[in-house]
Amino acid sequence: MTCLLMALEAVPIDIDKTKVKAEGQVEGEKVENPDTGLYYDEYLRQVIDVLETDKHFREKLQTADIEEIKSGKLSRELDLVSHHVRTRLDELKRQEVARLRMLIKAKMDSVQDTGIDHQALLKQFEHLNHQNPDTFEPKDLDMLIKAATSDLENYDKTRHEEFKKYEMMKEHERREYLKTLDEEKRKREESKFEEMKKKHGDHPKVHHPGSKDQLKEVWEEADGLDPNEFDPKTFFKLHDVNNDGFLDEQELEALFTKELEKVYDPKNEEDDMVEMEEERLRMREHVMNEVDINKDRLVTLEEFLRATEKKEFLEPDSWETLDQQQLFTEDELKEFENHISQQEDELRKKAEELQKQKEELQRQHDQLQAQKQELQQLVSTKPETHHNTQREVISLYHQDMPKNQLSEMIN
C-alpha cells in the first residue's frame, strides 16, 4: 500500500539505467504506473495524484512509515491541504459514486430487478464513505487506504486460484476433445501433446530468484556491466527506477524477465504466456518472503543488502518451474468438472425455460393476429349490419319505447 501512496512508477524491462541517463532523460517525465488489478484502481491513482500536488501532504507522505499510514494517522493530515485540492477530491469522489451507481443499475437491469436501493447496495463498496456522496473527508482517505491494503493482500491469492482454474479448464477441454476422436486420431493427438510438453521442458537452467547468480545475469545481460564487478548496492540503485529508496513489486518482477525468457517464448506453440505470468508472480512472492522483513511489500536497501549476506544468496536450492510441478490432483479436476457440469445443467434448464416462454409468447401473438384478422373480415364483409341496427333503433324510438330499454338496446 505504501508503494501505491507514494505513486511508485513501473519499471521499464531490460533497459540499462546508466545508458538511459547518458541519453538525457527528460526531467519530470513520468512513467505510466502499473495496474494494481483493483476495480477502483483509477480512482485510487487519481486521489494519489491530487494529494501529491499539495506540498504539505507530500512532505508528510514522504516521512510517514507504514504503521502511520495503516493506522489512519496520515488521513488526518487531509484537513490541512489546500482548498483547491479538497475541491478536486470532492469532484473525484462524486464521479466515483456516480460510476458505482451506474454499475449497480446495469447489473440490476441485467437481471430485470426492480426497487433498487442504491444506498444499500453502495455499502458493498468499502473504499469510500457512501453515506456522504458529495465530499471527500479524512474518513474517505482512511477507508481507501485500508480497502486497498486488504484487497492487495488477497490479490495474489485470488490470482493463484484463478490460474489453477485456468489450468484445470485447459485439461478438461483437452480430454473432452479427445473423446470426440477415433482411436487413431486420439493416439496422434496424445503423442503431439507429450511432444510439446517435452519441448517446453527442454530449456536452460533457471536460476533461483533473488540469488547471486540470477542477479549477476541481470547485471551483465540487461544492465550491460562487467559480472566481475557486481555490487549489490549499485545493483539496487540501478533498479530502483523511480529513486524512492525501495524496490517495489513491479521493479522486482522486472528482474525475472531474463529467467522467464529461458522457458517461455510467445512464438512457440508449446509455451503458454498465462503460465509465464504465474511464474513471474511466484518468483516475486518468493523473493518478498525471503527479503521483505517487515512485510510492507517493499524492499529497502538495508533489507536487500542483508539478504545478500545469507547462505541462500550464494548457494540457493534449485528452482522448480511450473512444468516441474503438479498444479492440481485428479480429485480436484474431477470436482472442477462436476462444478462445470452443474453450471451447464443450470444453463440448459434456463435455456429450455426461455424457449418455452418464447413459444408461449409466439402462441399468444398468433392468437391475437387471428382475432384481428377475424374482426377485419367482419367489418369488411357485413357493412350493412351497422346500418340495419341504426334503422331498428330509430323505428323503436318512434314507437315510444321506454328510454331505459332503448338505452340498453343501444349499448
PDB file of N, CA, C and O in Angstrom, residues 7-51:
ATOM      1  N   ALA A   7       3.007   6.607  -5.124  1.00  0.00           N
ATOM      2  CA  ALA A   7       2.918   6.688  -6.605  1.00  0.00           C
ATOM      3  C   ALA A   7       4.147   6.110  -7.277  1.00  0.00           C
ATOM      4  O   ALA A   7       4.801   6.735  -8.088  1.00  0.00           O
ATOM      5  N   LEU A   8       4.450   4.869  -6.906  1.00  0.00           N
ATOM      6  CA  LEU A   8       5.611   4.216  -7.496  1.00  0.00           C
ATOM      7  C   LEU A   8       5.390   4.013  -8.975  1.00  0.00           C
ATOM      8  O   LEU A   8       4.287   3.758  -9.433  1.00  0.00           O
ATOM      9  N   GLU A   9       6.435   4.077  -9.746  1.00  0.00           N
ATOM     10  CA  GLU A   9       6.328   4.018 -11.195  1.00  0.00           C
ATOM     11  C   GLU A   9       6.759   2.654 -11.703  1.00  0.00           C
ATOM     12  O   GLU A   9       7.567   1.972 -11.093  1.00  0.00           O
ATOM     13  N   ALA A  10       6.191   2.271 -12.833  1.00  0.00           N
ATOM     14  CA  ALA A  10       6.531   0.983 -13.423  1.00  0.00           C
ATOM     15  C   ALA A  10       7.956   0.988 -13.924  1.00  0.00           C
ATOM     16  O   ALA A  10       8.468   2.010 -14.361  1.00  0.00           O
ATOM     17  N   VAL A  11       8.594  -0.192 -13.890  1.00  0.00           N
ATOM     18  CA  VAL A  11       9.984  -0.295 -14.308  1.00  0.00           C
ATOM     19  C   VAL A  11      10.055  -0.711 -15.770  1.00  0.00           C
ATOM     20  O   VAL A  11       9.386  -1.639 -16.185  1.00  0.00           O
ATOM     21  N   PRO A  12      10.797  -0.026 -16.591  1.00  0.00           N
ATOM     22  CA  PRO A  12      11.000  -0.489 -17.959  1.00  0.00           C
ATOM     23  C   PRO A  12      11.885  -1.726 -17.959  1.00  0.00           C
ATOM     24  O   PRO A  12      12.915  -1.743 -17.302  1.00  0.00           O
ATOM     25  N   ILE A  13      11.472  -2.749 -18.660  1.00  0.00           N
ATOM     26  CA  ILE A  13      12.175  -4.025 -18.610  1.00  0.00           C
ATOM     27  C   ILE A  13      13.339  -4.042 -19.588  1.00  0.00           C
ATOM     28  O   ILE A  13      13.242  -3.568 -20.708  1.00  0.00           O
ATOM     29  N   ASP A  14      14.433  -4.640 -19.116  1.00  0.00           N
ATOM     30  CA  ASP A  14      15.625  -4.833 -19.940  1.00  0.00           C
ATOM     31  C   ASP A  14      16.211  -3.519 -20.456  1.00  0.00           C
ATOM     32  O   ASP A  14      16.593  -3.403 -21.611  1.00  0.00           O
ATOM     33  N   ILE A  15      16.254  -2.507 -19.614  1.00  0.00           N
ATOM     34  CA  ILE A  15      16.862  -1.231 -20.004  1.00  0.00           C
ATOM     35  C   ILE A  15      18.042  -0.932 -19.086  1.00  0.00           C
ATOM     36  O   ILE A  15      17.928  -1.043 -17.876  1.00  0.00           O
ATOM     37  N   ASP A  16      19.150  -0.604 -19.665  1.00  0.00           N
ATOM     38  CA  ASP A  16      20.325  -0.210 -18.897  1.00  0.00           C
ATOM     39  C   ASP A  16      20.106   1.204 -18.371  1.00  0.00           C
ATOM     40  O   ASP A  16      20.072   2.161 -19.137  1.00  0.00           O
ATOM     41  N   LYS A  17      19.952   1.335 -17.053  1.00  0.00           N
ATOM     42  CA  LYS A  17      19.631   2.633 -16.462  1.00  0.00           C
ATOM     43  C   LYS A  17      20.761   3.637 -16.677  1.00  0.00           C
ATOM     44  O   LYS A  17      20.534   4.833 -16.844  1.00  0.00           O
ATOM     45  N   THR A  18      21.967   3.158 -16.687  1.00  0.00           N
ATOM     46  CA  THR A  18      23.099   4.070 -16.882  1.00  0.00           C
ATOM     47  C   THR A  18      23.067   4.655 -18.281  1.00  0.00           C
ATOM     48  O   THR A  18      23.387   5.816 -18.501  1.00  0.00           O
ATOM     49  N   LYS A  19      22.657   3.824 -19.257  1.00  0.00           N
ATOM     50  CA  LYS A  19      22.578   4.302 -20.637  1.00  0.00           C
ATOM     51  C   LYS A  19      21.434   5.284 -20.814  1.00  0.00           C
ATOM     52  O   LYS A  19      21.532   6.233 -21.582  1.00  0.00           O
ATOM     53  N   VAL A  20      20.353   5.044 -20.101  1.00  0.00           N
ATOM     54  CA  VAL A  20      19.214   5.962 -20.186  1.00  0.00           C
ATOM     55  C   VAL A  20      19.626   7.342 -19.708  1.00  0.00           C
ATOM     56  O   VAL A  20      19.299   8.359 -20.285  1.00  0.00           O
ATOM     57  N   LYS A  21      20.378   7.387 -18.618  1.00  0.00           N
ATOM     58  CA  LYS A  21      20.855   8.674 -18.106  1.00  0.00           C
ATOM     59  C   LYS A  21      21.758   9.357 -19.119  1.00  0.00           C
ATOM     60  O   LYS A  21      21.709  10.564 -19.307  1.00  0.00           O
ATOM     61  N   ALA A  22      22.595   8.554 -19.753  1.00  0.00           N
ATOM     62  CA  ALA A  22      23.537   9.141 -20.698  1.00  0.00           C
ATOM     63  C   ALA A  22      22.815   9.764 -21.884  1.00  0.00           C
ATOM     64  O   ALA A  22      23.268  10.732 -22.459  1.00  0.00           O
ATOM     65  N   GLU A  23      21.652   9.190 -22.233  1.00  0.00           N
ATOM     66  CA  GLU A  23      20.897   9.725 -23.349  1.00  0.00           C
ATOM     67  C   GLU A  23      20.120  10.974 -22.971  1.00  0.00           C
ATOM     68  O   GLU A  23      19.538  11.627 -23.822  1.00  0.00           O
ATOM     69  N   GLY A  24      20.085  11.279 -21.677  1.00  0.00           N
ATOM     70  CA  GLY A  24      19.431  12.504 -21.233  1.00  0.00           C
ATOM     71  C   GLY A  24      17.934  12.378 -21.115  1.00  0.00           C
ATOM     72  O   GLY A  24      17.189  12.837 -21.957  1.00  0.00           O
ATOM     73  N   GLN A  25      17.491  11.676 -20.051  1.00  0.00           N
ATOM     74  CA  GLN A  25      16.064  11.501 -19.825  1.00  0.00           C
ATOM     75  C   GLN A  25      15.428  12.843 -19.505  1.00  0.00           C
ATOM     76  O   GLN A  25      15.999  13.668 -18.808  1.00  0.00           O
ATOM     77  N   VAL A  26      14.237  13.066 -20.017  1.00  0.00           N
ATOM     78  CA  VAL A  26      13.545  14.328 -19.800  1.00  0.00           C
ATOM     79  C   VAL A  26      13.197  14.469 -18.328  1.00  0.00           C
ATOM     80  O   VAL A  26      12.588  13.578 -17.745  1.00  0.00           O
ATOM     81  N   GLU A  27      13.574  15.563 -17.730  1.00  0.00           N
ATOM     82  CA  GLU A  27      13.333  15.780 -16.314  1.00  0.00           C
ATOM     83  C   GLU A  27      11.835  15.923 -16.058  1.00  0.00           C
ATOM     84  O   GLU A  27      11.130  16.637 -16.744  1.00  0.00           O
ATOM     85  N   GLY A  28      11.366  15.237 -15.033  1.00  0.00           N
ATOM     86  CA  GLY A  28       9.955  15.312 -14.679  1.00  0.00           C
ATOM     87  C   GLY A  28       9.080  14.373 -15.482  1.00  0.00           C
ATOM     88  O   GLY A  28       7.883  14.287 -15.255  1.00  0.00           O
ATOM     89  N   GLU A  29       9.694  13.642 -16.434  1.00  0.00           N
ATOM     90  CA  GLU A  29       8.903  12.713 -17.233  1.00  0.00           C
ATOM     91  C   GLU A  29       8.463  11.548 -16.355  1.00  0.00           C
ATOM     92  O   GLU A  29       9.251  10.964 -15.628  1.00  0.00           O
ATOM     93  N   LYS A  30       7.176  11.237 -16.418  1.00  0.00           N
ATOM     94  CA  LYS A  30       6.613  10.226 -15.531  1.00  0.00           C
ATOM     95  C   LYS A  30       6.297   8.952 -16.292  1.00  0.00           C
ATOM     96  O   LYS A  30       5.676   8.981 -17.345  1.00  0.00           O
ATOM     97  N   VAL A  31       6.754   7.821 -15.736  1.00  0.00           N
ATOM     98  CA  VAL A  31       6.480   6.533 -16.343  1.00  0.00           C
ATOM     99  C   VAL A  31       5.077   6.098 -15.924  1.00  0.00           C
ATOM    100  O   VAL A  31       4.664   6.326 -14.804  1.00  0.00           O
ATOM    101  N   GLU A  32       4.362   5.506 -16.842  1.00  0.00           N
ATOM    102  CA  GLU A  32       2.997   5.080 -16.532  1.00  0.00           C
ATOM    103  C   GLU A  32       3.002   4.044 -15.417  1.00  0.00           C
ATOM    104  O   GLU A  32       3.750   3.070 -15.452  1.00  0.00           O
ATOM    105  N   ASN A  33       2.155   4.237 -14.429  1.00  0.00           N
ATOM    106  CA  ASN A  33       2.095   3.337 -13.292  1.00  0.00           C
ATOM    107  C   ASN A  33       1.492   1.996 -13.685  1.00  0.00           C
ATOM    108  O   ASN A  33       0.597   1.936 -14.522  1.00  0.00           O
ATOM    109  N   PRO A  34       1.918   0.892 -13.055  1.00  0.00           N
ATOM    110  CA  PRO A  34       1.348  -0.416 -13.348  1.00  0.00           C
ATOM    111  C   PRO A  34      -0.042  -0.535 -12.750  1.00  0.00           C
ATOM    112  O   PRO A  34      -0.347   0.060 -11.731  1.00  0.00           O
ATOM    113  N   ASP A  35      -0.868  -1.339 -13.387  1.00  0.00           N
ATOM    114  CA  ASP A  35      -2.229  -1.556 -12.905  1.00  0.00           C
ATOM    115  C   ASP A  35      -2.194  -2.431 -11.658  1.00  0.00           C
ATOM    116  O   ASP A  35      -1.556  -3.482 -11.636  1.00  0.00           O
ATOM    117  N   THR A  36      -2.908  -2.000 -10.605  1.00  0.00           N
ATOM    118  CA  THR A  36      -2.932  -2.781  -9.360  1.00  0.00           C
ATOM    119  C   THR A  36      -3.872  -3.962  -9.450  1.00  0.00           C
ATOM    120  O   THR A  36      -3.814  -4.874  -8.633  1.00  0.00           O
ATOM    121  N   GLY A  37      -4.782  -3.936 -10.446  1.00  0.00           N
ATOM    122  CA  GLY A  37      -5.755  -5.003 -10.555  1.00  0.00           C
ATOM    123  C   GLY A  37      -7.015  -4.762  -9.747  1.00  0.00           C
ATOM    124  O   GLY A  37      -7.950  -5.556  -9.808  1.00  0.00           O
ATOM    125  N   LEU A  38      -7.082  -3.667  -8.983  1.00  0.00           N
ATOM    126  CA  LEU A  38      -8.257  -3.359  -8.171  1.00  0.00           C
ATOM    127  C   LEU A  38      -9.340  -2.733  -9.048  1.00  0.00           C
ATOM    128  O   LEU A  38      -9.045  -2.001  -9.986  1.00  0.00           O
ATOM    129  N   TYR A  39     -10.610  -3.000  -8.720  1.00  0.00           N
ATOM    130  CA  TYR A  39     -11.693  -2.470  -9.547  1.00  0.00           C
ATOM    131  C   TYR A  39     -11.838  -0.966  -9.395  1.00  0.00           C
ATOM    132  O   TYR A  39     -12.493  -0.315 -10.190  1.00  0.00           O
ATOM    133  N   TYR A  40     -11.215  -0.389  -8.354  1.00  0.00           N
ATOM    134  CA  TYR A  40     -11.217   1.066  -8.166  1.00  0.00           C
ATOM    135  C   TYR A  40      -9.812   1.637  -8.392  1.00  0.00           C
ATOM    136  O   TYR A  40      -9.437   2.658  -7.818  1.00  0.00           O
ATOM    137  N   ASP A  41      -9.046   0.965  -9.250  1.00  0.00           N
ATOM    138  CA  ASP A  41      -7.658   1.346  -9.493  1.00  0.00           C
ATOM    139  C   ASP A  41      -7.534   2.794  -9.972  1.00  0.00           C
ATOM    140  O   ASP A  41      -6.703   3.557  -9.477  1.00  0.00           O
ATOM    141  N   GLU A  42      -8.366   3.196 -10.932  1.00  0.00           N
ATOM    142  CA  GLU A  42      -8.267   4.550 -11.487  1.00  0.00           C
ATOM    143  C   GLU A  42      -8.576   5.608 -10.420  1.00  0.00           C
ATOM    144  O   GLU A  42      -7.893   6.632 -10.331  1.00  0.00           O
ATOM    145  N   TYR A  43      -9.599   5.347  -9.624  1.00  0.00           N
ATOM    146  CA  TYR A  43      -9.958   6.275  -8.535  1.00  0.00           C
ATOM    147  C   TYR A  43      -8.801   6.405  -7.545  1.00  0.00           C
ATOM    148  O   TYR A  43      -8.444   7.510  -7.119  1.00  0.00           O
ATOM    149  N   LEU A  44      -8.197   5.296  -7.191  1.00  0.00           N
ATOM    150  CA  LEU A  44      -7.067   5.291  -6.264  1.00  0.00           C
ATOM    151  C   LEU A  44      -5.911   6.120  -6.807  1.00  0.00           C
ATOM    152  O   LEU A  44      -5.322   6.945  -6.099  1.00  0.00           O
ATOM    153  N   ARG A  45      -5.594   5.947  -8.074  1.00  0.00           N
ATOM    154  CA  ARG A  45      -4.488   6.690  -8.687  1.00  0.00           C
ATOM    155  C   ARG A  45      -4.774   8.189  -8.740  1.00  0.00           C
ATOM    156  O   ARG A  45      -3.891   9.008  -8.479  1.00  0.00           O
ATOM    157  N   GLN A  46      -6.005   8.526  -9.097  1.00  0.00           N
ATOM    158  CA  GLN A  46      -6.358   9.935  -9.191  1.00  0.00           C
ATOM    159  C   GLN A  46      -6.271  10.630  -7.837  1.00  0.00           C
ATOM    160  O   GLN A  46      -5.792  11.765  -7.747  1.00  0.00           O
ATOM    161  N   VAL A  47      -6.726   9.941  -6.778  1.00  0.00           N
ATOM    162  CA  VAL A  47      -6.640  10.513  -5.432  1.00  0.00           C
ATOM    163  C   VAL A  47      -5.181  10.740  -5.044  1.00  0.00           C
ATOM    164  O   VAL A  47      -4.809  11.801  -4.519  1.00  0.00           O
ATOM    165  N   ILE A  48      -4.326   9.753  -5.324  1.00  0.00           N
ATOM    166  CA  ILE A  48      -2.900   9.883  -5.000  1.00  0.00           C
ATOM    167  C   ILE A  48      -2.278  11.045  -5.766  1.00  0.00           C
ATOM    168  O   ILE A  48      -1.540  11.863  -5.201  1.00  0.00           O
ATOM    169  N   ASP A  49      -2.583  11.123  -7.060  1.00  0.00           N
ATOM    170  CA  ASP A  49      -2.015  12.190  -7.889  1.00  0.00           C
ATOM    171  C   ASP A  49      -2.427  13.574  -7.379  1.00  0.00           C
ATOM    172  O   ASP A  49      -1.608  14.503  -7.338  1.00  0.00           O
ATOM    173  N   VAL A  50      -3.694  13.721  -6.997  1.00  0.00           N
ATOM    174  CA  VAL A  50      -4.171  15.017  -6.493  1.00  0.00           C
ATOM    175  C   VAL A  50      -3.513  15.355  -5.159  1.00  0.00           C
ATOM    176  O   VAL A  50      -3.076  16.492  -4.939  1.00  0.00           O
ATOM    177  N   LEU A  51      -3.412  14.372  -4.266  1.00  0.00           N
ATOM    178  CA  LEU A  51      -2.796  14.620  -2.958  1.00  0.00           C
ATOM    179  C   LEU A  51      -1.327  15.021  -3.097  1.00  0.00           C
ATOM    180  O   LEU A  51      -0.826  15.833  -2.324  1.00  0.00           O
TER     181      LEU A  51
END
